[in-house]
């Protein structure tokens, strides 16, 4: 399978990938290496993993990162309540109890361990890795390089089937070189006009061609404006859906309604103030 | 491909990328070969895409990759020579006069590490690093503009470095052992309870470790600051050389990130890189524009809740003051603390009436004088309160 095949099969699931991204995904699958995706919020980094899981009919295992995420919440934890009960209920000697309570029966699998103990290769999505702290990256290294987890009481658990790993980052922090070197890399840009039109048509099949063109044109222009939060692809889809729901056929028809629906694309108070009706009218005028 | 085969050509390409700042090595070469084997490598467009995802490992590299790819594969014969890692005469001659003060002369001895980086500097780190005032008393009180001879500058640079180390000392001691804390550590508790037949007598606790502060310094190197820039650059170099959590930026009409260049222990290469960045040194100032560039492009990565931003500038801005005010407000939202060091503040009768300075002041946590090294040293106390 070439990367073009992958690209068109992704498009069938509703995900329109650029050449660079399709190639990176293709290599990640064929070389068995993790893929690190960076880009602005809303360019569709998380959706890649979802589309890939759908395409491969694989399970999607997702680990959402946050500050303070540790091994207990991401890899594994012992089931302490059960362990305590087992110790109290047991009449055996210490060593035997120890053997018993540190067995797999008492192990709670968190996403990372879960991902390497599947029989069928799943898609593992490690979302917003830049939100976790540096220490957490170190936990990841063993898993990403060798696909194995070391548990002191149990030994090393190696992957049954290698998951396809996708990491995403919004770039709120520099990631360590060690992590970067284990991954393939792709920088995801906002889609071009044509790509975004294709996305809109795939996701909202009922949309009129004229409205789709206007919406995408206006959003593309908005991204060039000086905004705090630039609208992502999800915002475009929301806006188009809202306009369809309100039966707006042309953005020029009803300026008041269109202005009201801009809440779908402008997500901060400052941004809404920066696009008053006159500016919106100008954007829509030049987008058409 | 050449007579040496594709492997050698690819290794040459990796070396070419490395010369251009990529941190990659043999492992990446191997990865690139594997990638080319996995795809149809005969098609140059496909090959470029594949190499890009293996060899570009961050955004900067990603954006420059196409350019470097073309330079290497399409103008191969000429580029080949540049793989020779020898100091080019062009680089050394372009060295800005500004750096003459605290970098070794660029004759034959230039390959040796620069003096402030080693030896004496390390010796001072073990507990004696703060005796700045007693060892360099006179120098400490002289206005930084009056430090002109190379010896004086070298001494000033050393003092600035010691100060940077003193700051680091202060901050890294903020870590505490986790002997008690708000959360029980069940794993250790259960492990220990085995000894008492499952009765958890000792409740183990955990607490989060405090992490060191991050310092981001923005140094004004415009014309009006020219006389101070020597010492502030030395301060910046000391700060970054000693402290991994520090970032340095220079600005005049534009903003440049110089962390990598200043961290470079090979001073010759550092000079080469800085000389490129120094274009426009001693020109006009656009503080608002530079801060805007920082806020747009770098702030998200560089700043977090533990960041202290230090701005070293006289506040003379050639742009509308409202712009500076607005950007300072944005900056203040992201950083934990914003400190403005103004060399003019130490002068008698100085009042911050420059329009830009007035606009910026409401968004500054501390507005301090920085005209003598003694005043710079006072920063330490300011940091301790954070």
XYZ file of C-alpha atoms in Angstrom:
674
model
C 0.000 0.000 0.000
C 1.434 3.371 -0.922
C 0.803 6.596 0.925
C -1.580 7.686 -1.833
C -3.752 4.653 -1.105
C -3.728 5.532 2.552
C -4.656 9.105 1.717
C -7.657 8.073 -0.332
C -8.781 5.495 2.211
C -8.555 8.150 4.930
C -10.640 10.420 2.752
C -13.253 7.660 2.611
C -13.579 7.816 6.385
C -14.048 11.580 6.121
C -10.528 12.693 6.965
C -8.749 14.767 4.323
C -5.001 14.510 4.920
C -2.282 16.552 3.245
C 0.513 14.728 1.379
C 2.996 15.265 4.200
C 0.640 13.928 6.843
C -0.396 10.920 4.755
C 3.249 10.028 4.183
C 4.068 10.359 7.872
C 1.140 8.090 8.768
C 2.124 5.593 6.112
C 5.667 5.428 7.480
C 4.448 5.226 11.073
C 2.410 2.157 10.142
C 4.976 0.442 7.945
C 8.014 1.151 10.146
C 6.147 0.645 13.418
C 7.305 3.958 14.851
C 5.304 6.475 16.855
C 4.153 9.615 15.069
C 4.315 13.041 16.689
C 1.880 15.610 15.314
C 2.246 19.277 16.104
C 0.093 22.157 15.028
C -2.350 24.803 16.139
C -5.429 23.763 18.067
C -8.232 22.758 15.729
C -6.270 21.568 12.707
C -7.427 17.985 13.184
C -4.564 16.263 14.989
C -6.758 14.187 17.254
C -9.101 13.344 14.404
C -6.196 11.661 12.578
C -6.021 8.940 15.193
C -9.773 8.484 15.163
C -9.828 8.196 11.383
C -6.920 5.763 11.446
C -8.643 3.547 13.996
C -11.792 3.545 11.913
C -9.858 2.726 8.756
C -8.009 -0.177 10.347
C -11.076 -1.312 12.266
C -8.847 -1.139 15.320
C -9.614 -0.142 18.867
C -8.725 3.451 19.734
C -7.122 3.791 23.144
C -6.792 7.372 24.243
C -4.634 8.900 26.925
C -5.440 12.524 27.611
C -2.409 14.200 29.172
C -2.579 16.800 31.916
C -0.136 18.396 34.279
C 0.728 15.975 37.045
C -0.110 12.860 35.025
C 1.938 10.032 36.513
C 2.652 6.386 35.941
C -0.229 5.316 38.193
C -2.775 7.101 36.025
C -1.214 6.311 32.653
C 0.490 2.911 32.802
C -0.771 0.753 35.653
C -1.738 0.778 39.288
C -2.239 -1.959 41.812
C -5.764 -2.448 43.026
C -5.080 -1.449 46.615
C -8.498 -2.135 48.008
C -8.458 -5.696 46.720
C -4.909 -6.141 47.891
C -5.817 -5.025 51.400
C -8.818 -7.348 51.471
C -6.732 -10.235 50.204
C -4.107 -9.678 52.861
C -6.678 -9.524 55.634
C -8.629 -12.535 54.383
C -5.580 -14.662 53.791
C -4.290 -17.139 56.358
C -1.105 -17.826 54.432
C 2.414 -16.774 55.334
C 3.853 -13.438 54.180
C 5.754 -14.621 51.116
C 2.768 -16.498 49.715
C 0.518 -13.481 50.227
C 3.014 -11.296 48.474
C 3.101 -13.681 45.558
C -0.658 -13.605 45.406
C -1.368 -9.892 45.642
C 1.270 -8.870 43.129
C -0.211 -10.914 40.321
C -2.026 -9.715 37.238
C -5.360 -10.258 38.922
C -4.654 -7.274 41.151
C -3.307 -5.065 38.399
C -5.369 -2.171 37.066
C -4.401 -1.487 33.479
C -4.254 2.138 32.475
C -4.241 3.194 28.789
C -0.558 2.595 28.030
C -0.460 -0.910 29.470
C -3.863 -1.604 27.993
C -2.542 -0.671 24.560
C 0.325 -3.160 24.572
C -1.675 -6.077 25.942
C -4.221 -6.197 23.127
C -4.297 -9.176 20.787
C -5.131 -7.021 17.789
C -2.931 -3.937 17.248
C -4.887 -0.913 18.492
C -4.344 2.778 17.746
C -2.905 4.504 20.801
C -3.572 8.227 20.947
C -1.495 10.188 23.445
C -3.255 13.512 23.280
C -1.693 16.872 24.126
C 1.573 15.456 25.397
C 2.797 19.018 26.002
C 0.352 19.323 28.887
C 2.076 16.568 30.830
C 5.340 17.445 32.564
C 8.862 16.489 31.546
C 8.959 13.584 33.997
C 6.094 11.909 32.219
C 7.975 11.913 28.923
C 10.528 9.660 30.592
C 7.816 7.067 31.327
C 6.873 7.146 27.692
C 10.337 6.490 26.335
C 10.439 2.788 27.216
C 7.007 2.213 25.774
C 7.619 4.137 22.572
C 11.010 2.594 21.836
C 10.494 -1.034 22.817
C 6.756 -1.317 23.352
C 7.206 -2.812 26.767
C 6.433 -1.900 30.360
C 8.513 -2.821 33.394
C 6.620 -3.527 36.595
C 9.023 -4.155 39.485
C 6.823 -6.767 41.175
C 5.875 -8.614 37.983
C 8.691 -8.168 35.505
C 8.628 -6.813 31.993
C 5.487 -7.025 29.915
C 6.191 -6.888 26.187
C 3.632 -5.934 23.576
C 1.577 -8.768 22.086
C 0.782 -6.648 19.025
C 2.486 -3.341 18.312
C 0.046 -0.470 18.565
C 0.125 2.402 16.086
C 1.031 5.337 18.310
C -0.016 8.907 17.563
C 1.122 11.717 19.852
C -0.251 15.222 19.533
C 1.130 18.484 20.836
C -0.083 22.065 20.691
C 3.398 23.377 21.282
C 2.756 24.957 24.682
C 6.092 23.527 25.801
C 9.237 22.267 24.111
C 9.303 18.475 24.091
C 12.539 16.712 24.961
C 14.915 15.646 22.216
C 14.806 12.074 23.491
C 11.096 11.880 22.847
C 11.323 13.604 19.485
C 14.042 11.258 18.315
C 11.860 8.228 18.890
C 9.058 9.628 16.792
C 8.372 10.487 13.209
C 7.242 14.075 12.960
C 4.684 15.987 11.013
C 3.577 19.581 11.370
C -0.110 19.908 10.609
C -1.113 23.202 9.001
C -4.561 24.675 8.636
C -6.126 23.106 5.539
C -5.970 24.984 2.257
C -9.158 26.359 0.701
C -9.667 23.290 -1.480
C -8.896 20.856 1.331
C -11.272 22.583 3.694
C -14.015 22.571 1.056
C -13.505 18.834 0.623
C -13.684 18.339 4.386
C -16.895 20.343 4.580
C -18.502 18.359 1.755
C -17.534 15.047 3.364
C -18.683 15.946 6.834
C -21.851 17.825 5.888
C -23.060 16.084 2.746
C -26.257 18.163 2.612
C -24.527 21.528 2.326
C -25.172 23.686 -0.713
C -22.087 24.316 -2.829
C -22.580 28.077 -2.747
C -22.809 28.277 1.050
C -19.844 25.900 1.505
C -17.694 28.124 -0.689
C -18.696 31.243 1.232
C -18.187 29.701 4.663
C -14.749 28.287 3.865
C -13.683 31.493 2.138
C -14.743 33.582 5.127
C -13.024 31.299 7.648
C -9.824 31.280 5.597
C -9.858 35.088 5.663
C -10.650 35.131 9.382
C -7.522 33.078 10.039
C -5.480 35.833 8.473
C -7.043 38.410 10.780
C -5.366 39.311 14.002
C -7.261 37.014 16.375
C -6.411 35.508 19.745
C -7.856 32.112 18.866
C -7.903 31.304 15.204
C -10.886 29.205 14.145
C -10.058 25.555 13.476
C -11.688 23.028 11.217
C -14.182 22.037 13.901
C -15.300 25.678 14.097
C -15.847 25.781 10.338
C -18.000 22.666 10.547
C -19.963 24.055 13.498
C -20.579 27.314 11.727
C -21.684 25.666 8.499
C -24.015 23.358 10.441
C -25.456 26.317 12.337
C -26.080 28.245 9.128
C -27.704 25.204 7.538
C -29.909 24.768 10.593
C -31.018 28.391 10.315
C -31.744 27.981 6.605
C -29.259 30.630 5.559
C -28.584 30.096 1.859
C -26.295 33.058 1.297
C -24.138 34.835 3.865
C -25.040 38.206 2.366
C -28.795 37.732 2.867
C -29.252 38.251 6.552
C -26.314 40.074 8.163
C -27.852 40.073 11.659
C -28.297 36.291 11.764
C -24.881 35.687 10.276
C -23.328 38.021 12.844
C -25.084 36.101 15.613
C -23.778 32.770 14.301
C -20.206 34.029 14.422
C -20.139 32.776 18.028
C -19.388 29.398 16.430
C -16.042 30.613 15.095
C -14.941 33.398 17.446
C -14.359 31.947 20.872
C -13.134 34.869 22.955
C -14.735 38.157 23.844
C -11.834 40.112 22.357
C -12.121 38.239 19.058
C -15.837 38.890 18.860
C -15.207 42.560 19.473
C -12.534 42.508 16.764
C -15.054 41.374 14.138
C -17.939 43.887 14.244
C -20.665 43.708 11.560
C -18.733 45.967 9.165
C -15.652 43.735 9.271
C -17.788 40.623 8.924
C -19.526 42.127 5.901
C -16.166 42.971 4.330
C -14.832 39.440 4.943
C -17.920 37.813 3.512
C -17.878 40.191 0.575
C -14.310 39.383 -0.346
C -14.780 35.662 0.301
C -17.640 35.347 -2.124
C 23.377 9.130 -6.871
C 27.123 9.173 -6.423
C 29.629 6.392 -6.774
C 29.538 5.864 -3.043
C 25.977 4.720 -3.244
C 22.780 6.030 -1.702
C 23.876 5.335 1.874
C 26.804 7.738 1.626
C 24.702 10.359 -0.106
C 22.087 10.097 2.612
C 24.698 10.295 5.355
C 25.974 13.431 3.644
C 22.472 14.867 3.680
C 22.120 14.149 7.405
C 25.447 15.890 7.979
C 24.173 18.810 5.903
C 21.051 19.074 8.071
C 23.159 18.827 11.194
C 25.336 21.703 10.022
C 22.134 23.660 9.667
C 21.120 23.115 13.243
C 19.266 19.789 13.272
C 20.083 17.567 16.218
C 20.137 14.240 14.449
C 22.639 11.417 14.108
C 23.296 7.906 12.797
C 20.033 6.647 14.277
C 18.107 9.063 12.062
C 20.185 8.066 9.027
C 19.192 4.478 9.673
C 15.576 5.518 10.073
C 15.743 7.420 6.803
C 17.126 4.388 4.980
C 14.375 2.229 6.438
C 11.795 4.791 5.368
C 13.128 4.902 1.820
C 13.043 1.132 1.690
C 9.411 1.186 2.802
C 8.271 3.478 0.004
C 8.819 3.939 -3.684
C 12.038 5.926 -3.420
C 12.443 6.488 -7.146
C 9.949 9.348 -7.085
C 11.663 12.464 -5.686
C 8.451 14.018 -4.323
C 7.630 10.882 -2.362
C 11.209 10.550 -1.177
C 11.228 14.124 0.053
C 7.997 13.660 2.008
C 9.335 10.492 3.597
C 12.678 12.016 4.541
C 10.880 15.042 5.922
C 8.864 13.052 8.435
C 11.912 11.090 9.575
C 14.566 13.817 9.639
C 12.688 16.964 10.604
C 11.949 16.609 14.274
C 10.498 19.944 15.243
C 8.598 22.805 13.693
C 11.615 24.917 12.840
C 13.257 22.049 11.019
C 9.982 21.139 9.361
C 9.648 24.622 7.910
C 13.230 24.766 6.663
C 13.403 21.227 5.354
C 12.334 21.835 1.758
C 14.902 24.575 1.346
C 17.708 22.425 2.766
C 16.593 19.440 0.734
C 16.863 21.405 -2.487
C 20.158 22.972 -1.516
C 21.704 19.575 -0.924
C 20.257 17.380 -3.644
C 20.035 19.955 -6.408
C 23.302 21.831 -5.871
C 25.247 18.962 -4.561
C 28.753 19.585 -5.899
C 29.111 22.977 -4.308
C 27.613 22.095 -0.970
C 29.896 19.151 -0.488
C 32.829 21.301 0.513
C 30.911 22.850 3.358
C 30.749 19.533 5.155
C 34.343 20.198 6.235
C 33.905 21.455 9.794
C 36.514 24.193 9.813
C 36.119 27.780 10.896
C 35.335 29.892 7.906
C 37.128 33.236 7.644
C 33.837 34.868 6.743
C 32.256 33.925 10.032
C 35.077 35.227 12.170
C 35.355 38.534 10.385
C 31.629 39.123 10.711
C 31.849 38.921 14.451
C 30.188 41.971 15.968
C 32.477 44.377 17.779
C 30.037 44.149 20.646
C 31.276 40.708 21.559
C 34.966 41.534 21.618
C 34.710 42.275 25.309
C 33.832 38.858 26.591
C 34.859 36.368 23.955
C 38.407 35.230 23.321
C 40.306 36.754 20.397
C 39.624 34.920 17.160
C 43.215 34.103 16.231
C 44.690 30.603 16.451
C 43.662 30.135 20.061
C 40.014 30.636 19.266
C 39.237 26.923 19.452
C 39.728 26.890 23.221
C 36.651 27.319 25.370
C 35.973 30.882 26.373
C 37.310 31.883 29.745
C 34.139 32.664 31.659
C 32.815 29.198 30.977
C 35.245 27.096 32.960
C 37.765 26.793 35.777
C 37.428 29.764 38.052
C 33.726 29.990 37.424
C 32.978 26.530 38.717
C 35.081 27.006 41.811
C 32.878 29.853 42.883
C 29.764 27.730 42.715
C 30.260 25.870 45.963
C 28.691 28.248 48.408
C 30.820 31.294 47.717
C 28.919 32.425 44.681
C 27.257 35.379 46.328
C 30.248 37.290 47.560
C 29.925 39.662 44.708
C 29.901 42.926 46.536
C 33.065 42.295 48.524
C 35.227 41.110 45.665
C 34.340 43.688 43.091
C 33.355 46.620 45.178
C 34.447 49.544 43.044
C 33.309 48.036 39.822
C 29.944 47.329 41.321
C 29.169 50.981 41.846
C 30.383 52.283 38.514
C 27.710 53.070 35.973
C 27.820 50.347 33.379
C 28.351 52.879 30.613
C 31.710 53.774 32.053
C 33.035 50.243 31.837
C 34.890 50.523 28.589
C 38.298 48.861 28.679
C 38.371 45.177 27.785
C 39.633 44.223 31.254
C 36.786 46.011 32.943
C 34.299 44.406 30.627
C 35.686 40.959 31.245
C 35.410 41.540 34.968
C 31.866 42.815 34.589
C 30.967 39.748 32.570
C 32.330 37.524 35.280
C 30.347 39.333 37.937
C 27.221 38.989 35.836
C 27.840 35.276 35.521
C 28.344 34.848 39.217
C 25.115 36.684 39.750
C 23.379 34.331 37.400
C 24.719 31.409 39.390
C 23.599 32.992 42.621
C 20.089 33.257 41.230
C 20.148 29.653 40.192
C 21.248 28.640 43.673
C 18.388 30.411 45.258
C 15.791 28.869 43.062
C 16.955 25.290 42.927
C 16.864 25.059 46.725
C 13.126 25.392 46.582
C 12.809 21.635 46.172
C 11.629 19.778 49.255
C 11.778 16.142 50.187
C 8.431 14.404 50.329
C 8.448 13.314 53.966
C 4.906 14.380 54.629
C 2.195 15.575 52.376
C -1.465 15.884 51.588
C -1.898 12.578 49.726
C -1.445 9.045 51.002
C 0.951 6.899 49.022
C -1.011 3.666 48.853
C 1.614 1.738 46.979
C 4.253 2.241 49.631
C 1.738 1.862 52.458
C 0.575 -1.547 51.278
C 4.083 -2.716 50.596
C 5.047 -1.840 54.151
C 1.904 -3.304 55.670
C 2.971 -6.767 54.553
C 5.498 -6.824 57.365
C 2.719 -6.415 59.918
C 0.416 -8.996 58.404
C -1.547 -6.559 56.325
C -2.166 -4.026 59.053
C -1.228 -0.638 57.569
C 0.378 0.912 60.655
C 2.573 3.354 58.790
C 0.709 5.627 56.465
C 3.106 6.824 53.796
C 2.461 10.181 52.212
C 3.408 12.015 49.065
C 3.549 15.573 47.965
C 4.353 17.276 44.735
C 7.830 18.556 44.283
C 8.138 22.221 43.560
C 9.891 22.857 40.349
C 12.404 25.604 39.667
C 11.448 28.895 38.150
C 11.915 29.530 34.519
C 13.564 32.790 33.514
C 12.954 34.469 30.185
C 15.111 37.487 29.457
C 14.330 39.978 26.689
C 17.295 42.250 26.052
C 17.037 45.534 24.183
C 20.062 45.960 21.907
C 18.942 49.087 20.072
C 20.996 52.246 19.627
C 19.935 53.895 22.857
C 20.980 50.807 24.821
C 24.260 50.262 23.012
C 26.408 51.263 25.955
C 24.693 48.827 28.285
C 24.246 45.985 25.846
C 27.754 44.602 26.478
C 27.046 43.860 30.073
C 23.486 42.731 29.568
C 24.574 40.259 26.919
C 27.152 38.903 29.332
C 24.412 38.659 31.938
C 22.238 36.792 29.482
C 25.040 34.427 28.540
C 25.773 33.718 32.175
C 22.121 33.090 32.885
C 21.641 30.728 29.989
C 24.967 28.957 30.236
C 24.268 28.024 33.838
C 20.575 27.461 33.890
C 18.737 25.081 31.641
C 15.353 26.627 32.371
C 16.334 30.011 30.953
C 15.587 31.506 27.579
C 17.161 34.563 25.999
C 15.862 36.903 23.323
C 17.379 40.015 21.783
C 15.318 42.751 20.233
C 15.740 46.038 18.409
C 13.247 46.391 15.600
C 12.814 42.627 15.483
C 13.017 39.853 18.017
C 15.484 36.970 17.901
C 15.739 33.880 20.050
C 19.367 33.457 21.077
C 19.097 30.672 23.641
C 20.702 28.081 21.410
C 23.444 30.409 20.238
C 24.375 31.464 23.753
C 24.275 27.931 25.106
C 26.762 26.835 22.498
C 30.006 26.021 24.270
C 31.953 26.309 21.055
C 32.398 30.055 21.240
C 33.508 30.316 17.608
C 30.265 28.869 16.380
C 28.352 31.015 18.847
C 29.965 34.106 17.368
C 29.069 33.068 13.870
C 25.454 32.593 14.804
C 25.235 35.770 16.836
C 26.844 37.863 14.124
C 23.975 36.942 11.850
C 21.447 37.812 14.499
C 23.197 41.032 15.395
C 22.347 42.694 12.102
C 20.519 45.809 13.058
C 22.301 46.152 16.367
C 22.272 49.732 17.503
C 19.378 50.706 15.253
C 15.911 51.917 16.229
C 13.638 50.268 18.769
C 10.210 48.763 18.362
C 9.556 47.351 21.785
C 5.847 46.917 21.155
C 6.484 45.098 17.878
C 9.149 42.874 19.407
C 6.912 41.971 22.336
C 4.129 41.247 19.951
C 6.359 38.870 18.047
C 7.253 37.220 21.332
C 3.613 36.928 22.391
C 2.511 35.528 19.055
C 5.272 33.163 18.311
C 7.168 32.185 21.444
C 5.073 32.948 24.516
C 3.033 29.781 24.319
C 6.135 27.602 24.429
C 8.359 29.709 26.620
C 5.995 30.796 29.368
C 4.153 28.874 32.020
C 2.854 29.600 35.496
C 6.359 29.509 36.900
C 7.938 31.932 34.472
C 9.579 35.202 35.304
C 10.057 37.556 32.398
C 12.895 40.048 32.682
C 12.896 42.919 30.224
C 16.130 44.873 29.994
C 15.350 48.107 28.219
C 15.277 51.870 28.596
C 11.707 52.048 27.334
C 12.459 54.398 24.434
C 10.098 53.137 21.776
C 9.610 54.527 18.293
C 6.068 53.194 18.056
C 2.738 54.190 19.536
C 2.797 53.640 23.323
C -0.684 52.045 23.271
C 0.764 49.151 21.370
C 3.440 48.522 23.965
C 0.816 48.768 26.708
C -1.430 46.226 24.995
C 1.408 43.771 24.452
C 2.598 44.127 28.036
C -0.912 43.315 29.171
C -0.914 40.152 27.076
C 2.486 39.180 28.401
C 1.410 39.767 31.991
C -1.472 37.326 31.521
C 0.827 34.457 30.711
C 3.815 35.052 32.942
C 3.868 34.747 36.680
C 5.905 37.874 37.112
C 7.247 40.583 34.841
C 10.338 42.494 35.905
C 11.511 45.522 33.981
C 15.115 46.542 34.447
C 15.823 50.040 33.279
C 19.385 51.346 33.297
C 18.186 54.944 33.296
C 16.258 54.489 36.503
C 19.489 54.602 38.465
C 20.265 58.116 37.271
C 19.561 61.035 39.488
C 16.394 62.928 38.576
C 15.221 60.286 36.134
C 11.495 59.852 35.904
C 9.928 57.264 33.596
C 8.154 59.782 31.408
C 9.003 58.232 28.052
C 5.581 57.504 26.609
C 6.316 53.819 26.095
C 7.600 53.377 29.614
C 4.513 55.056 31.067
C 2.255 52.751 29.058
C 4.150 49.665 30.167
C 4.439 50.445 33.877
C 0.917 49.368 34.954
C 1.657 45.848 33.701
C 5.007 45.428 35.406
C 5.406 43.733 38.787
C 8.740 45.261 39.555
C 10.468 48.220 37.978
C 14.091 48.246 38.991
C 17.250 50.116 38.228
C 19.966 48.286 36.380
C 22.664 50.833 35.835
C 25.270 49.255 38.102
C 26.174 45.693 38.851
C 25.205 46.319 42.439
C 21.678 47.057 41.322
C 21.672 43.942 39.179
C 22.714 41.926 42.201
C 19.717 43.302 44.082
C 17.605 41.259 41.691
C 18.352 38.223 43.764
C 16.245 39.518 46.620
C 13.460 40.304 44.190
C 13.505 36.732 42.930
C 13.481 35.315 46.430
C 10.114 36.921 47.048
C 8.505 35.262 44.048
